[in-house]
């Protein structure tokens, strides 16, 4: 199984590391040809407006939209969650997203004081809590009826899944704990 990591910008290298720790081949994806070679994709944190722009200038937006429409598994984290969402608040007017999951997210929605914070989350299907790092995180404001909420923080969903699309508003790659990457890899095997 090959799980690519979108590597146009942002926190891609540690995602590759976490996947490799699990024995998964995890190439960087920057081109259409590289996208064609992967079975699934991680869209990392970073800056969603910049990634949206680079997806277009690298002629990757349409090919990736097509793969996602065809059901390729994707794990979008932080800015990657914004790119997967069906609706984005406080985005740039020219920012685009893939609508791979039916949620509304507000960019930088935790406000100034909570711009960055850490929390131990109870995650469905994990026996022990997961230590999550939030950095200028998107805040989920609406969850579609077909979306599963896998974890919440203070009553706000922070880890969600709809079909082949999993998203987190935090950065799961920043701790050595590979359990959410493992959960994603397991979901690919089951799909
Ligand atoms: N605030 C960033 C954005 O709008 C996301 C931050 C992150 O990925 N750590 O894309």
Coordinates of C-alpha atoms and ligand atoms in Angstrom, one line a residue:
X1 CA 0.0 0.0 0.0
X2 CA 1.3 3.5 -0.9
X3 CA 0.0 6.4 1.1
X4 CA 1.2 9.7 -0.4
X5 CA 1.6 12.9 1.5
X6 CA 0.7 16.1 -0.3
X7 CA 4.0 18.1 -0.1
X8 CA 3.4 21.5 -1.7
X9 CA 3.7 23.3 1.6
X10 CA 3.4 22.8 5.4
X11 CA 3.9 19.9 7.8
X12 CA 4.3 17.0 5.4
X13 CA 7.7 15.5 6.5
X14 CA 6.5 14.3 9.9
X15 CA 3.4 12.7 8.4
X16 CA 5.8 10.7 6.1
X17 CA 7.8 9.7 9.2
X18 CA 4.7 8.5 11.1
X19 CA 3.6 6.4 8.1
X20 CA 7.0 5.0 7.5
X21 CA 7.2 4.0 11.2
X22 CA 4.1 1.9 10.5
X23 CA 5.9 0.2 7.6
X24 CA 3.9 2.1 4.9
X25 CA 5.5 3.6 1.8
X26 CA 4.8 7.3 2.0
X27 CA 6.1 9.3 -0.9
X28 CA 5.8 13.1 -1.2
X29 CA 3.1 14.1 -3.8
X30 CA 3.8 17.3 -5.8
X31 CA 2.7 16.3 -9.3
X32 CA -0.2 14.7 -11.1
X33 CA 2.0 11.7 -12.0
X34 CA 3.0 11.2 -8.3
X35 CA -0.7 11.4 -7.4
X36 CA -1.5 8.6 -9.9
X37 CA 0.9 6.3 -8.0
X38 CA -0.7 6.5 -4.5
X39 CA -3.6 4.5 -3.0
X40 CA -4.4 7.1 -0.5
X41 CA -3.3 10.6 0.5
X42 CA -2.6 12.7 3.6
X43 CA -3.2 16.4 3.2
X44 CA -1.1 18.0 6.0
X45 CA -1.4 21.2 8.1
X46 CA 0.1 24.4 6.9
X47 CA -1.7 27.3 5.3
X48 CA -4.8 26.3 3.4
X49 CA -4.9 29.5 1.3
X50 CA -1.4 28.8 0.1
X51 CA -2.0 25.1 -0.5
X52 CA -5.2 26.0 -2.5
X53 CA -3.1 28.3 -4.6
X54 CA -0.3 25.9 -5.1
X55 CA -2.7 23.1 -6.0
X56 CA -3.9 25.2 -8.9
X57 CA -0.5 26.4 -10.1
X58 CA 0.8 22.8 -9.9
X59 CA -2.2 21.6 -11.9
X60 CA -3.1 19.3 -9.1
X61 CA -6.5 20.6 -8.0
X62 CA -8.6 19.0 -10.6
X63 CA -6.8 15.6 -10.6
X64 CA -7.0 15.4 -6.8
X65 CA -10.7 16.4 -6.9
X66 CA -11.2 13.6 -9.4
X67 CA -9.4 11.0 -7.2
X68 CA -11.4 12.1 -4.1
X69 CA -14.6 12.0 -6.1
X70 CA -13.7 8.4 -7.0
X71 CA -13.4 7.5 -3.3
X72 CA -9.6 7.6 -2.7
X73 CA -9.1 7.6 1.1
X74 CA -7.8 10.9 2.4
X75 CA -6.7 12.1 5.9
X76 CA -6.8 15.9 6.1
X77 CA -5.2 17.5 9.1
X78 CA -5.7 21.1 10.2
X79 CA -5.2 23.1 6.9
X80 CA -5.9 19.7 5.3
X81 CA -9.2 19.6 7.1
X82 CA -10.1 23.0 5.6
X83 CA -9.2 21.7 2.1
X84 CA -11.4 18.6 2.5
X85 CA -14.4 20.5 3.9
X86 CA -17.6 21.3 2.0
X87 CA -17.8 24.8 3.4
X88 CA -15.1 27.2 4.7
X89 CA -15.8 30.4 6.7
X90 CA -13.2 33.2 6.9
X91 CA -11.3 31.8 4.0
X92 CA -9.9 33.9 1.2
X93 CA -12.5 34.5 -1.5
X94 CA -10.4 32.6 -4.1
X95 CA -9.7 29.7 -1.7
X96 CA -11.1 26.3 -2.9
X97 CA -11.9 23.1 -1.1
X98 CA -12.8 19.6 -2.2
X99 CA -16.0 19.0 -0.3
X100 CA -14.9 15.4 0.5
X101 CA -16.7 15.7 3.9
X102 CA -19.9 17.6 4.7
X103 CA -18.8 20.0 7.4
X104 CA -18.5 23.7 7.8
X105 CA -15.2 24.9 9.3
X106 CA -14.1 28.4 10.3
X107 CA -10.4 29.1 9.6
X108 CA -8.5 30.1 12.8
X109 CA -11.8 29.6 14.5
X110 CA -10.4 29.2 18.1
X111 CA -9.6 32.9 18.3
X112 CA -6.5 34.6 19.4
X113 CA -6.1 33.4 22.9
X114 CA -6.5 29.8 21.9
X115 CA -4.4 30.2 18.7
X116 CA -2.4 27.2 19.8
X117 CA -3.2 24.7 22.6
X118 CA -2.8 21.1 23.5
X119 CA -5.4 18.7 24.8
X120 CA -5.8 15.0 25.7
X121 CA -8.7 13.7 23.6
X122 CA -10.9 10.7 24.1
X123 CA -11.1 9.1 20.7
X124 CA -13.7 6.5 19.8
X125 CA -11.8 3.2 19.1
X126 CA -8.7 4.1 21.1
X127 CA -8.3 2.7 24.6
X128 CA -6.0 5.5 25.8
X129 CA -6.4 9.2 25.2
X130 CA -4.6 10.9 22.3
X131 CA -2.5 14.0 23.0
X132 CA -3.5 16.6 20.3
X133 CA -1.6 19.7 19.3
X134 CA -3.8 22.5 17.8
X135 CA -2.1 25.3 15.9
X136 CA -4.3 28.1 14.5
X137 CA -6.8 25.3 14.1
X138 CA -10.0 25.4 12.1
X139 CA -13.2 25.1 14.2
X140 CA -16.0 22.8 13.1
X141 CA -19.3 24.8 13.1
X142 CA -21.6 22.3 11.3
X143 CA -21.5 18.6 10.9
X144 CA -23.6 16.9 8.1
X145 CA -25.9 14.0 9.0
X146 CA -23.6 11.4 7.3
X147 CA -20.5 12.5 9.2
X148 CA -19.2 10.5 12.2
X149 CA -17.7 12.4 15.0
X150 CA -14.8 10.4 16.4
X151 CA -13.5 12.9 19.0
X152 CA -14.6 16.2 20.5
X153 CA -12.8 18.9 22.5
X154 CA -15.1 21.0 24.8
X155 CA -18.1 19.8 22.8
X156 CA -16.7 20.8 19.4
X157 CA -15.9 17.9 17.0
X158 CA -12.1 17.7 16.2
X159 CA -11.8 14.3 14.6
X160 CA -14.4 13.3 12.0
X161 CA -15.0 10.8 9.2
X162 CA -17.4 10.5 6.3
X163 CA -16.8 7.5 4.1
X164 CA -13.2 7.5 2.9
X165 CA -12.4 11.0 4.2
X166 CA -11.0 11.5 7.8
X167 CA -10.2 14.9 9.1
X168 CA -8.7 16.4 12.3
X169 CA -8.5 20.0 13.3
X170 CA -5.2 19.2 15.2
X171 CA -1.8 17.9 14.1
X172 CA -1.6 14.2 14.8
X173 CA 1.9 14.0 13.3
X174 CA 3.5 16.2 15.9
X175 CA 3.7 13.6 18.6
X176 CA 5.4 10.2 18.2
X177 CA 2.0 8.5 18.8
X178 CA 1.1 6.8 15.5
X179 CA -2.3 5.5 16.5
X180 CA -4.3 7.9 14.3
X181 CA -2.1 7.2 11.3
X182 CA -2.6 3.5 12.1
X183 CA -6.4 4.0 12.2
X184 CA -6.2 5.7 8.8
X185 CA -4.1 2.9 7.3
X186 CA -6.4 0.3 8.7
X187 CA -9.4 2.1 7.2
X188 CA -7.7 2.0 3.8
X189 CA -7.2 -1.8 4.1
X190 CA -10.9 -2.2 5.0
X191 CA -12.1 -0.1 2.1
Ligands
LIG1 N1 -4.8 28.5 9.9 C1 -4.3 27.6 8.9 C2 -5.1 27.7 7.6 O1 -6.0 28.5 7.5 C3 -4.3 26.2 9.4 C4 -3.2 26.0 10.5 C5 -2.5 24.7 10.5 O2 -2.7 23.9 9.5 N2 -1.8 24.5 11.5 O3 -4.9 27.0 6.7

